Short mmCIF file of C-alpha atoms (C1' of nucleotides) in Angstrom, two decimals:
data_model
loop_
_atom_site.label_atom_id
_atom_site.label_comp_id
_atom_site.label_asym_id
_atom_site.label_seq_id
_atom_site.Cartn_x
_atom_site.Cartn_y
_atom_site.Cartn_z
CA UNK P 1 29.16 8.51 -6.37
CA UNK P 2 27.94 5.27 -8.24
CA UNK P 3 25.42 7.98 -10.03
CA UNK P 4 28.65 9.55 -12.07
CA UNK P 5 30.61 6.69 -12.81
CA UNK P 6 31.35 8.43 -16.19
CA UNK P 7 29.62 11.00 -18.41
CA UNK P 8 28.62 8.78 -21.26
CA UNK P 9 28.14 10.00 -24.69
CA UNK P 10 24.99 11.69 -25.56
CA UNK P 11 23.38 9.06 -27.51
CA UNK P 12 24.15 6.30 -24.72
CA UNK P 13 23.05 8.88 -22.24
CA UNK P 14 19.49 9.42 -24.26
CA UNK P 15 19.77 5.97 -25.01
CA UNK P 16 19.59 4.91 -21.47
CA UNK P 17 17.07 7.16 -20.60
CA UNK P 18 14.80 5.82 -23.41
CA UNK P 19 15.64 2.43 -21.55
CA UNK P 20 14.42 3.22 -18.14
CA UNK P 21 11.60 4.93 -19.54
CA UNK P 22 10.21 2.55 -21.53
CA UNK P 23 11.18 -0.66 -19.05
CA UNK P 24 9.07 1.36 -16.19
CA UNK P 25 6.02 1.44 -18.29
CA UNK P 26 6.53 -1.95 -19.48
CA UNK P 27 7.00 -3.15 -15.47
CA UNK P 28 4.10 -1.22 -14.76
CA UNK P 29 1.52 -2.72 -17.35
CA UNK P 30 2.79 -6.22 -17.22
CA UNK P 31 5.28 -6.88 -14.27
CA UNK P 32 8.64 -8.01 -14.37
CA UNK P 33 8.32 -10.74 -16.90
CA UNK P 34 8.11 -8.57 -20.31
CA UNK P 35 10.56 -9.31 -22.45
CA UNK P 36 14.07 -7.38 -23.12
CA UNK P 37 13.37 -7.43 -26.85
CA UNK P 38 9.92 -5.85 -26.15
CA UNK P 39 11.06 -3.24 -23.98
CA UNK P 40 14.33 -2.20 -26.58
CA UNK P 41 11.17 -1.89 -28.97
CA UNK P 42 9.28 0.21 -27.16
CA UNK P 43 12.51 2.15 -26.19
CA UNK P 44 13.01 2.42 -30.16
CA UNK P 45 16.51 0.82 -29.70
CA UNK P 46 18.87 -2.70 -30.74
CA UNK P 47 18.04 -5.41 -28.43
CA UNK P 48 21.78 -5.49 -27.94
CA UNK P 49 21.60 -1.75 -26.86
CA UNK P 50 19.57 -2.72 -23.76
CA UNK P 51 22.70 -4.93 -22.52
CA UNK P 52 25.36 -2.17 -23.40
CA UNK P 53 23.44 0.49 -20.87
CA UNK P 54 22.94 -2.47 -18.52
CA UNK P 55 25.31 -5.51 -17.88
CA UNK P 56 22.14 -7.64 -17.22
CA UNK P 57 17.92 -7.14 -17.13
CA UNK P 58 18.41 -7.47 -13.23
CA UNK P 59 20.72 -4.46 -13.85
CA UNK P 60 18.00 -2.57 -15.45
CA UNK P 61 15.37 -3.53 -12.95
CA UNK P 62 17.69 -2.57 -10.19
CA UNK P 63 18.53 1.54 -11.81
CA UNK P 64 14.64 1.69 -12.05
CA UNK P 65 14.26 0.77 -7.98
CA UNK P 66 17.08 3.08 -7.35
CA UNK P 67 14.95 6.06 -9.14
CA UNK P 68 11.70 5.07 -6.61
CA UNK P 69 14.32 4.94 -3.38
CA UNK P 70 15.61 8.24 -4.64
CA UNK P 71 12.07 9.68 -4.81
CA UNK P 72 10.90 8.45 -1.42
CA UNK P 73 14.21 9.78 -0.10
CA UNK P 74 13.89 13.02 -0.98
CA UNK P 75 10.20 13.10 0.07
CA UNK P 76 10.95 12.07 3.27
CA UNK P 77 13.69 15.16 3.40
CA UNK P 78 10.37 17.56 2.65
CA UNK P 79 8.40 15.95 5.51
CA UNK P 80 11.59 16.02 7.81
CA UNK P 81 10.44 19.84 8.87
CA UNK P 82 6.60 18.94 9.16
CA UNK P 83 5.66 20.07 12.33
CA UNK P 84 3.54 17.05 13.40
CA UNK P 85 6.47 14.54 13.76
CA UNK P 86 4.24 11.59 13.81
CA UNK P 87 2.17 12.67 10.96
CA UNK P 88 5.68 13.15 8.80
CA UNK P 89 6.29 9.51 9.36
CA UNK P 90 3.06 7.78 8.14
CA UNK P 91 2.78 9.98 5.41
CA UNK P 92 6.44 9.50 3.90
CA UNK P 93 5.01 5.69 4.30
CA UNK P 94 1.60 6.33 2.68
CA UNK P 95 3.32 8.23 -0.31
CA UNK P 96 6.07 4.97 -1.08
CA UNK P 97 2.58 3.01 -0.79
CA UNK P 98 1.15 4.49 -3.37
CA UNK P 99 3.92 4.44 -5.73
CA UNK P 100 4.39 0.76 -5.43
CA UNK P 101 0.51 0.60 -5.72
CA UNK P 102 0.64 2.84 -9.13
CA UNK P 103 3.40 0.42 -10.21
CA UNK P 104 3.15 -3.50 -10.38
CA UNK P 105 6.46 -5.18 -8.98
CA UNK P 106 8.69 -2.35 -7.89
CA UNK P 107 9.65 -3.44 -4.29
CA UNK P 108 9.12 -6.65 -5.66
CA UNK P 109 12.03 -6.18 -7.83
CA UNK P 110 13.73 -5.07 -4.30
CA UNK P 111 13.10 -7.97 -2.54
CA UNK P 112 15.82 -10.38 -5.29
CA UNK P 113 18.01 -8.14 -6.03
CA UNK P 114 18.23 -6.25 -2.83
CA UNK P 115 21.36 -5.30 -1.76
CA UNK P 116 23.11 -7.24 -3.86
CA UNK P 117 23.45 -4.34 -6.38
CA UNK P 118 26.10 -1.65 -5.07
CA UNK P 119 23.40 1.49 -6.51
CA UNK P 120 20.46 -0.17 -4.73
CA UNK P 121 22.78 -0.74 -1.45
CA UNK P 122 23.72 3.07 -1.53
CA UNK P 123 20.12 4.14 -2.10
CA UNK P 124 19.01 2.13 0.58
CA UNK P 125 21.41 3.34 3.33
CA UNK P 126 20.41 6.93 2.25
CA UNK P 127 16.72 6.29 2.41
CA UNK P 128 16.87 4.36 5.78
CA UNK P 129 19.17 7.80 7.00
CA UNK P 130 15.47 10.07 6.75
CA UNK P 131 13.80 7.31 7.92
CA UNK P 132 15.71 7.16 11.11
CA UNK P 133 15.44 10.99 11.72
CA UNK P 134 12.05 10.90 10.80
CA UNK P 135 11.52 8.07 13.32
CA UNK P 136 13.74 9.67 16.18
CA UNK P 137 12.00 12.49 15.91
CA UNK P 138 8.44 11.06 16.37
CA UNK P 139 9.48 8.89 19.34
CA UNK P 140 11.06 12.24 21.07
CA UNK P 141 7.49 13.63 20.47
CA UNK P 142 5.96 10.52 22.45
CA UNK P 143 3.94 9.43 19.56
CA UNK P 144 6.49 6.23 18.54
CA UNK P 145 7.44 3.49 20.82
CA UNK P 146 11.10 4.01 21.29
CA UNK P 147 12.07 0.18 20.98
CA UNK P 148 11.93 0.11 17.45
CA UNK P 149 14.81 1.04 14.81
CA UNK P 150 13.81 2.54 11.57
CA UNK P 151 14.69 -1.17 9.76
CA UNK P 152 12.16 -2.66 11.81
CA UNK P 153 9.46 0.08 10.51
CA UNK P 154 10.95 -0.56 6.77
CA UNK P 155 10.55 -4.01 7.20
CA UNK P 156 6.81 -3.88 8.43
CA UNK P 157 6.46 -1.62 5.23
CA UNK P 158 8.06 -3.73 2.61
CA UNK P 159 5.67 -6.25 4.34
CA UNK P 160 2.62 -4.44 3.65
CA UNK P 161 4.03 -3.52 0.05
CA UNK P 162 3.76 -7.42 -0.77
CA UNK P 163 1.06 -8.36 1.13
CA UNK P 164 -1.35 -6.29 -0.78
CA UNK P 165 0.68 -6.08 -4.01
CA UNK P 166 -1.74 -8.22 -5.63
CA UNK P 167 -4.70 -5.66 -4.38
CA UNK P 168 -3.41 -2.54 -5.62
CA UNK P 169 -5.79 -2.39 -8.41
CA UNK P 170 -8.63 -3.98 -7.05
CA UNK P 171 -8.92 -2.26 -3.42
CA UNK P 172 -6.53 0.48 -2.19
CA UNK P 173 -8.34 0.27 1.36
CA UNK P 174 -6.81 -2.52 2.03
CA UNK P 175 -3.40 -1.41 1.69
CA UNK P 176 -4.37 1.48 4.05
CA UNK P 177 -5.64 -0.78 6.63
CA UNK P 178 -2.48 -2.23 6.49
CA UNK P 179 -0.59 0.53 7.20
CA UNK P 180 -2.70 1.56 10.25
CA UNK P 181 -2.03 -1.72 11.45
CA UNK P 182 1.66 -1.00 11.48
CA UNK P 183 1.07 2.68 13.48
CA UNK P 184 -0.61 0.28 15.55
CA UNK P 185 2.06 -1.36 16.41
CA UNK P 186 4.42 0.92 16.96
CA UNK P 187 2.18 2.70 19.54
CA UNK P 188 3.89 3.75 22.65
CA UNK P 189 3.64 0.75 24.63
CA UNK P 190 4.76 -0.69 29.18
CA UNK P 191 7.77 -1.36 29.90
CA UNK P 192 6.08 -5.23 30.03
CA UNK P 193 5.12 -5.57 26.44
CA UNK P 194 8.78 -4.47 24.99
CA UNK P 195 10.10 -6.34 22.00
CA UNK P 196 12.71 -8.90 22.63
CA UNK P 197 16.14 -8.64 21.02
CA UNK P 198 17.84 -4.90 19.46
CA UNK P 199 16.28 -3.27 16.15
CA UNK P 200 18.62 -5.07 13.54
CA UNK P 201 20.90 -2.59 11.77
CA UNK P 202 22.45 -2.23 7.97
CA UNK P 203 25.30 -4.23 9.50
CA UNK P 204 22.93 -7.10 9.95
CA UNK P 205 21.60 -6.49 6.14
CA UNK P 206 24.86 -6.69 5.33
CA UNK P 207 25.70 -9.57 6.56
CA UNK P 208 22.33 -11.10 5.17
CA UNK P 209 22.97 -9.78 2.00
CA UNK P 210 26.18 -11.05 0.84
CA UNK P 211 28.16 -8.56 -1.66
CA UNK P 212 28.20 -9.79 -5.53
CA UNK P 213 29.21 -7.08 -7.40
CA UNK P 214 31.55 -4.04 -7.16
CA UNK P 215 35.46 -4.13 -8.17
CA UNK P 216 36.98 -4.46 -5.11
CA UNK P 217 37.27 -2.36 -2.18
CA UNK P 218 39.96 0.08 -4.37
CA UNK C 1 -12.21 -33.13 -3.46
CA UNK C 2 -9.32 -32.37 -5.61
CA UNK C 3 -7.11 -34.02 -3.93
CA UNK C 4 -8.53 -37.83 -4.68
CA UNK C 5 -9.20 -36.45 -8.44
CA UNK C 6 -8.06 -40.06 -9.75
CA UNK C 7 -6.51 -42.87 -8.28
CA UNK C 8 -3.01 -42.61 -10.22
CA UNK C 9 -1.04 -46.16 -11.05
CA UNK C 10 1.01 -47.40 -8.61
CA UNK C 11 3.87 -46.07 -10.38
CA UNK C 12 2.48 -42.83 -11.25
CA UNK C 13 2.14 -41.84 -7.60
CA UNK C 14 4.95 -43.20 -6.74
CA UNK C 15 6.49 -40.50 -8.93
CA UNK C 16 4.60 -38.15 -7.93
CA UNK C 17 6.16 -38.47 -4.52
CA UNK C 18 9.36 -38.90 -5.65
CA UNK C 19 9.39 -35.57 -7.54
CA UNK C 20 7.42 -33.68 -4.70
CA UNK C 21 9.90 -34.63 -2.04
CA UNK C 22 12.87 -34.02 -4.51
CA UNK C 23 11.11 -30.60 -5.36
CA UNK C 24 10.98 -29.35 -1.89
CA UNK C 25 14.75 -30.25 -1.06
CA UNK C 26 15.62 -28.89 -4.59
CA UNK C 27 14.13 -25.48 -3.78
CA UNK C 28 14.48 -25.77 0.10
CA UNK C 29 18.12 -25.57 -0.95
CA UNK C 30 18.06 -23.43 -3.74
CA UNK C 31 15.51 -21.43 -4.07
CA UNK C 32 12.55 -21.59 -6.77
CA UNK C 33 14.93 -21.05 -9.76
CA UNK C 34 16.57 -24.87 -9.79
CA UNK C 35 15.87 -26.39 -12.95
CA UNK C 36 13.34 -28.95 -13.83
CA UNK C 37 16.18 -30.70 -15.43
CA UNK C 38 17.94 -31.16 -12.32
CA UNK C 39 14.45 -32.03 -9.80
CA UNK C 40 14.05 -34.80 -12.26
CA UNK C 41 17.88 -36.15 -11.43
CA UNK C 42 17.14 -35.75 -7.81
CA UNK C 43 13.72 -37.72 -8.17
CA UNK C 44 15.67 -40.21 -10.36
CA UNK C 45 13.21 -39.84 -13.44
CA UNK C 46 12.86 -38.69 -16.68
CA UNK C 47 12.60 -34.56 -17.51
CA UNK C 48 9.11 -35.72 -19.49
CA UNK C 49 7.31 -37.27 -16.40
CA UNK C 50 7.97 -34.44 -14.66
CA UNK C 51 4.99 -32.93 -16.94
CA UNK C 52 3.10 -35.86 -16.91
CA UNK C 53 2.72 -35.70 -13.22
CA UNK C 54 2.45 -31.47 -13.14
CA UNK C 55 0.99 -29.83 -15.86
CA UNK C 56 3.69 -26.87 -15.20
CA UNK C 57 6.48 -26.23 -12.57
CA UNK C 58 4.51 -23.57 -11.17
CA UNK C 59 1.61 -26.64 -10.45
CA UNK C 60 4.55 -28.58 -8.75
CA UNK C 61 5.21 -25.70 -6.41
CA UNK C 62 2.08 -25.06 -5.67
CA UNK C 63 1.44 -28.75 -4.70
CA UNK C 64 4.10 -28.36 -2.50
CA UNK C 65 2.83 -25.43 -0.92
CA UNK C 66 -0.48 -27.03 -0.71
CA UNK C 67 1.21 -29.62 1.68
CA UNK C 68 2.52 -26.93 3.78
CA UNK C 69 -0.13 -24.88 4.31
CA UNK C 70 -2.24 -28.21 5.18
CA UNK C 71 0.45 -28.77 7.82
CA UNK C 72 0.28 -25.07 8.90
CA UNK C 73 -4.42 -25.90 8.89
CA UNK C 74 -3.71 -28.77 10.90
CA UNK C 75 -1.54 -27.39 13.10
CA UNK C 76 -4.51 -24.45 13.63
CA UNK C 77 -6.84 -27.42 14.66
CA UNK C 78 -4.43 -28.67 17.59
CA UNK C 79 -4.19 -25.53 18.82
CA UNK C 80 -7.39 -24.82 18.56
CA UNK C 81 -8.51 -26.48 22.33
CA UNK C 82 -5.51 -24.60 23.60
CA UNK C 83 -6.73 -22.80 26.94
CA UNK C 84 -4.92 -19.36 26.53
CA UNK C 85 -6.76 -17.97 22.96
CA UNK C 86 -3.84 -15.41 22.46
CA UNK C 87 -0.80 -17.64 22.67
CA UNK C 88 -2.87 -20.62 20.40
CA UNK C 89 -2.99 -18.16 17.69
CA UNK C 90 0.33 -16.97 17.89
CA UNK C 91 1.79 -20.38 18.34
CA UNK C 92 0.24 -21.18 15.55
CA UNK C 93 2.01 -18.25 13.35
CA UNK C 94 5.13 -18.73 15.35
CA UNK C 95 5.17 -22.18 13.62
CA UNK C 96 4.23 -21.10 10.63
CA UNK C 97 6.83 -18.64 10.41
CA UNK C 98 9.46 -21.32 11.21
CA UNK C 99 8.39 -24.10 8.86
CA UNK C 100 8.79 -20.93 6.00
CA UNK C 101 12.14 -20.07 7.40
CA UNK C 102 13.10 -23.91 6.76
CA UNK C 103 12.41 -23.76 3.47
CA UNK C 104 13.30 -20.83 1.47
CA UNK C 105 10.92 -19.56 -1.19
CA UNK C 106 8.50 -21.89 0.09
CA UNK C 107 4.99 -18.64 1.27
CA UNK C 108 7.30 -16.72 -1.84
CA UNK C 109 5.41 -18.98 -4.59
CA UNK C 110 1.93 -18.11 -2.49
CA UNK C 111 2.40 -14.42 -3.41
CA UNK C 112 2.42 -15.20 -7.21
CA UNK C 113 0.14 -18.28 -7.58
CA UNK C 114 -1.74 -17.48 -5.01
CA UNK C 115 -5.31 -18.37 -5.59
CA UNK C 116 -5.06 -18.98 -9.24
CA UNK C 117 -4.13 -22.35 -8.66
CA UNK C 118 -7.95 -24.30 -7.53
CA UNK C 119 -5.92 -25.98 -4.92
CA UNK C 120 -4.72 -23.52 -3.24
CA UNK C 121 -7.72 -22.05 -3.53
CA UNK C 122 -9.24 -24.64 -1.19
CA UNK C 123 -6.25 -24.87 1.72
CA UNK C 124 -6.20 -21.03 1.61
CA UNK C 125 -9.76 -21.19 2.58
CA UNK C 126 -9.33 -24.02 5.15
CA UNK C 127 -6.24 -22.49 6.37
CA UNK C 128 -8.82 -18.89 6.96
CA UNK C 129 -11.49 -20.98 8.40
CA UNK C 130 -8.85 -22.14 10.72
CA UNK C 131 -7.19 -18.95 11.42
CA UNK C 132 -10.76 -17.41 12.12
CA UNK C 133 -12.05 -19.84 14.66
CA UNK C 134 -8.95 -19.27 16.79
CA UNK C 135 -8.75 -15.15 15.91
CA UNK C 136 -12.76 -15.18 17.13
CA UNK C 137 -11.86 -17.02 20.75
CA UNK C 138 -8.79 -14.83 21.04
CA UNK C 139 -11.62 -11.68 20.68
CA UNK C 140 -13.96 -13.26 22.34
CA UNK C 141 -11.29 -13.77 25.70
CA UNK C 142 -10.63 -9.76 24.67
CA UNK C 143 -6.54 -10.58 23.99
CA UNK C 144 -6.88 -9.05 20.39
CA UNK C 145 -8.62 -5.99 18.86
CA UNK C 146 -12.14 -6.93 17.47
CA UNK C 147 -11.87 -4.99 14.47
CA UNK C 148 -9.56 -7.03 12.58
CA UNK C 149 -10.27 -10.14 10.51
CA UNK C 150 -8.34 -13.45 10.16
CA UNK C 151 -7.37 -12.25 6.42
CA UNK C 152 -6.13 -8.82 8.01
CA UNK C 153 -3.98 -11.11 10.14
CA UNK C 154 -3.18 -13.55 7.33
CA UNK C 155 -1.91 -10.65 5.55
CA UNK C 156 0.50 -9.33 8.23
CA UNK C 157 1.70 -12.62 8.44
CA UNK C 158 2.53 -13.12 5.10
CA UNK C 159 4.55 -9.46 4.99
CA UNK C 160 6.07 -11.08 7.67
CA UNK C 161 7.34 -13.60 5.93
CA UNK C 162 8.41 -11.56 2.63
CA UNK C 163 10.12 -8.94 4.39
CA UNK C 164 12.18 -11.39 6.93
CA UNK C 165 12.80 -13.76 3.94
CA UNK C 166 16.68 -12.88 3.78
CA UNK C 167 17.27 -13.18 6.86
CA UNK C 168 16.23 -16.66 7.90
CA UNK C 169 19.42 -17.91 7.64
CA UNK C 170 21.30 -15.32 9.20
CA UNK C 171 18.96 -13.68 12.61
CA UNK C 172 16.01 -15.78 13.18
CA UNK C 173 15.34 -13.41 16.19
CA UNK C 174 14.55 -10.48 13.50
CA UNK C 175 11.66 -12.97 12.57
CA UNK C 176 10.55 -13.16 15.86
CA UNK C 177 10.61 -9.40 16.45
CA UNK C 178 8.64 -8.46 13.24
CA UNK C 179 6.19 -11.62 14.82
CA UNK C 180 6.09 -9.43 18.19
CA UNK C 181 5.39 -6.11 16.20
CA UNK C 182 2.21 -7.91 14.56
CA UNK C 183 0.91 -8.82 18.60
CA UNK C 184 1.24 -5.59 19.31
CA UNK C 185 -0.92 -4.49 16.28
CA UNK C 186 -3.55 -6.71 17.75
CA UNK C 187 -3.71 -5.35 20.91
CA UNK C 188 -7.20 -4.24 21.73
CA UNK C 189 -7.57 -0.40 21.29
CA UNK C 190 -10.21 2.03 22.33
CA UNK C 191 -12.70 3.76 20.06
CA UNK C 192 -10.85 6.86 18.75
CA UNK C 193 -8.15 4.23 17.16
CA UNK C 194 -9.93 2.21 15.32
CA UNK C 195 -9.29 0.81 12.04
CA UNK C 196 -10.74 2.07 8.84
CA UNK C 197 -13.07 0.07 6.34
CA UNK C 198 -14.05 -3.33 6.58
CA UNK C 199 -11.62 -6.71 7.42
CA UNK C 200 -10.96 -8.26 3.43
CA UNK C 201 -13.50 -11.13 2.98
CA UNK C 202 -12.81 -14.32 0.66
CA UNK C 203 -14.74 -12.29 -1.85
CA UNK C 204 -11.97 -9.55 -1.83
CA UNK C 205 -9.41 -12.14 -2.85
CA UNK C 206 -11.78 -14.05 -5.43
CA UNK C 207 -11.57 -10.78 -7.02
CA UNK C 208 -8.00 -9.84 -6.16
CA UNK C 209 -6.89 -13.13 -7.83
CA UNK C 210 -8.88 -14.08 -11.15
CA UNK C 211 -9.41 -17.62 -11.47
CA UNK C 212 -7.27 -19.13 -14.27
CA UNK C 213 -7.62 -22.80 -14.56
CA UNK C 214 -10.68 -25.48 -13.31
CA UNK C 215 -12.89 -27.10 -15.43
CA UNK C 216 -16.09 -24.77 -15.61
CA UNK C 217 -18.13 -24.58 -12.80
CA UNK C 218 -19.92 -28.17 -13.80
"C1'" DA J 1 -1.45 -45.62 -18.81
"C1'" DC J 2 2.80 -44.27 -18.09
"C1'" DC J 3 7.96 -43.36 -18.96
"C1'" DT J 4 11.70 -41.38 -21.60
"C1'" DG J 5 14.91 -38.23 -23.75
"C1'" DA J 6 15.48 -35.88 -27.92
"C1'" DA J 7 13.51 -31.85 -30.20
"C1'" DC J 8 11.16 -27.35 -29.86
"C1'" DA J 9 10.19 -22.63 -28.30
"C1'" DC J 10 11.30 -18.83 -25.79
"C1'" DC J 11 14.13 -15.40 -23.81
"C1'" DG J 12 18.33 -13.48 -21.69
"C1'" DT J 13 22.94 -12.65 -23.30
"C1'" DT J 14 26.91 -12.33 -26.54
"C1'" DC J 15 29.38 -10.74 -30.45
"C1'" DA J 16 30.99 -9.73 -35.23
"C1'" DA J 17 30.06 -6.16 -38.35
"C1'" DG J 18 28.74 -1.46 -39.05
"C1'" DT J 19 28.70 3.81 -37.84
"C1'" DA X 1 32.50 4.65 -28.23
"C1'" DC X 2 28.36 3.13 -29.36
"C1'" DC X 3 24.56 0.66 -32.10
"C1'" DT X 4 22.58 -3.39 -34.24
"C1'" DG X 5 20.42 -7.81 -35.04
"C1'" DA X 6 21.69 -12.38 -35.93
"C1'" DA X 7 23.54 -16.27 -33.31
"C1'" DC X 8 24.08 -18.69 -28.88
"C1'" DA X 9 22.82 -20.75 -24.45
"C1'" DC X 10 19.61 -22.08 -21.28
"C1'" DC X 11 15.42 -23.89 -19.61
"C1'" DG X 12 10.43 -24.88 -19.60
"C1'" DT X 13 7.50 -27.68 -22.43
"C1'" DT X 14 6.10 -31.05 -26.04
"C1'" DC X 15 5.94 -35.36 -28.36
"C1'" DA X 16 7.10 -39.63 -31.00
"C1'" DA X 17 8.74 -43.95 -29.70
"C1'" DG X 18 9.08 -47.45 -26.20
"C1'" DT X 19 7.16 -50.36 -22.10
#
DNA sequence: ACCTGAACACCGTTCAAGT
DNA sequence: ACCTGAACACCGTTCAAGT
């Protein structure tokens, strides 16, 4: 619902566009800390443009995460039918890698803002939705311990994603490595080695997350 | 070596400490965004000696990270006669792990200064040197897979950290959990799981992180 | 040598004027 | 409604004057 707030006029519409375009290359070349007057000049727009389209740069960064969630989302609804469950799992995994990798500071950008931006919040609930079917589904197949929640996985991920951000150009094997450390650990494991505590769930984001935007509860 | 680079005036270090211990309560509290303006209140001196003392805010946080990740190197050292390998080196991240969820931002500056900063340079490698001596009797006792290196663990660690950041305040046990996921990715394996590549050397980083600053190589 | 605070530079954000 | 760029506010950094 947040994606249809209103059908803006066609110039604001192309306008915006332009915007996101132009900020993701500008993120991806230089990181987060180009400047808004560089990227409404690349975008071929008024400075004052950029902050019409979005209330604040954070704003900006934020619609440009929520594009990438989107993305992984729906890849993870192609791999949802893949026959080899835990296959389906590590590859939705290896495929958000490598579009942070591509990128400089995208989950980076997720970390601050998190779910303190309503869009990002909805995205996020979405994407950890495939990511818990995707999960269930390999632990029914025996190939995922079952004592993990699909946060916990995301959170190992986002882990890796910052870990190695600084590698991503230099050595992509290392990022890999990473990730087979985290099918390591979520190996099918005794009954004596289980993890203390529950998975934590969106509630508990929630509550980490306090709410900053959004008018109201209608 | 650069730590006794010159012996400051009595003053001058006493500043020094002044804005360091201001600095760490400053951002413990608030994060890395609280003005220089405002550490220089707190440390009851003028905004210009707080450049006088760091070339840059970003040399002031990393001097204060440099203290905490000599803590974190002597800490390794205690541990290091420990009888039981496996629980030194996880005591050793379980400590890390809660002097970072003290602080806030505190391992969050590491992933952007990282090693372009020459001191942190040198406590990164102690802290490895460390973290290696007690990773090596923890494979040698056969508690933790031999085909991992202490930067592989460093590494996990430090997604750790990132990806639990938020929720410090709120559910240290998700910490904890994320802590338990890494043990299990240490667990020895057999053959036919084995990781691919090669452990990330010192020489990975060097290269990962370009050096910025330092006086030539004299 | 070091300290200080006013001045400077830079960048995110606002807003009056224009279409 | 939306666009624009000049003006504003804020904050890291510099520097001339003082000790």
């Amino acid at each position: 619902m947040p994606e249809t707030s209103k059908p803006l006029r066609a110039d604001a519409e192309r306008n915006r566009r332009l915007l996101l375009d132009a900020a993701a290359d500008a993120f991806a070349e230089h990181g987060l800390e180009v400047g808004v007057a560089e990227i409404a000049r690349r975008a071929g727009v008024g400075q004052g443009t950029v902050f019409r389209r979005f209330p604040t740069k954070e704003h900006l960064i934020a619609a440009i995460v929520v594009d990438r969630m989107h993305q992984a989302t729906a890849r993870g609804r192609e791999v949802l039918t893949d026959p080899d469950p835990d296959g389906a799992l590590f590859e939705l995994l290896a495929s958000m890698l490598g579009s942070q990798q591509a990128d400089r500071s995208l989950f980076e950008a997720v970390a601050d803002t998190f779910l303190s931006n309503e869009d990002i919040r909805a995205a996020h609930t979405e994407l950890v939705g495939v990511l818990d079917q995707l999960l269930g589904r390999a632990q029914d197949a025996g190939a995922v311990r079952d004592d993990v929640g699909a946060l916990d996985v995301l959170m190992m991920f986002k882990g890796v994603c910052e870990a190695t951000r600084a590698f991503s150009s230099v050595d992509a094997d290392i990022a890999a490595r990473q990730l087979e450390l985290v099918r390591a650990a979520l190996r099918p494991v005794g009954t004596s080695e289980r993890l203390s505590g529950r998975p934590p769930t969106l509630a508990d984001m929630e509550r980490a997350f306090p709410r900053a935007e959004g008018k109201a509860s209608a």
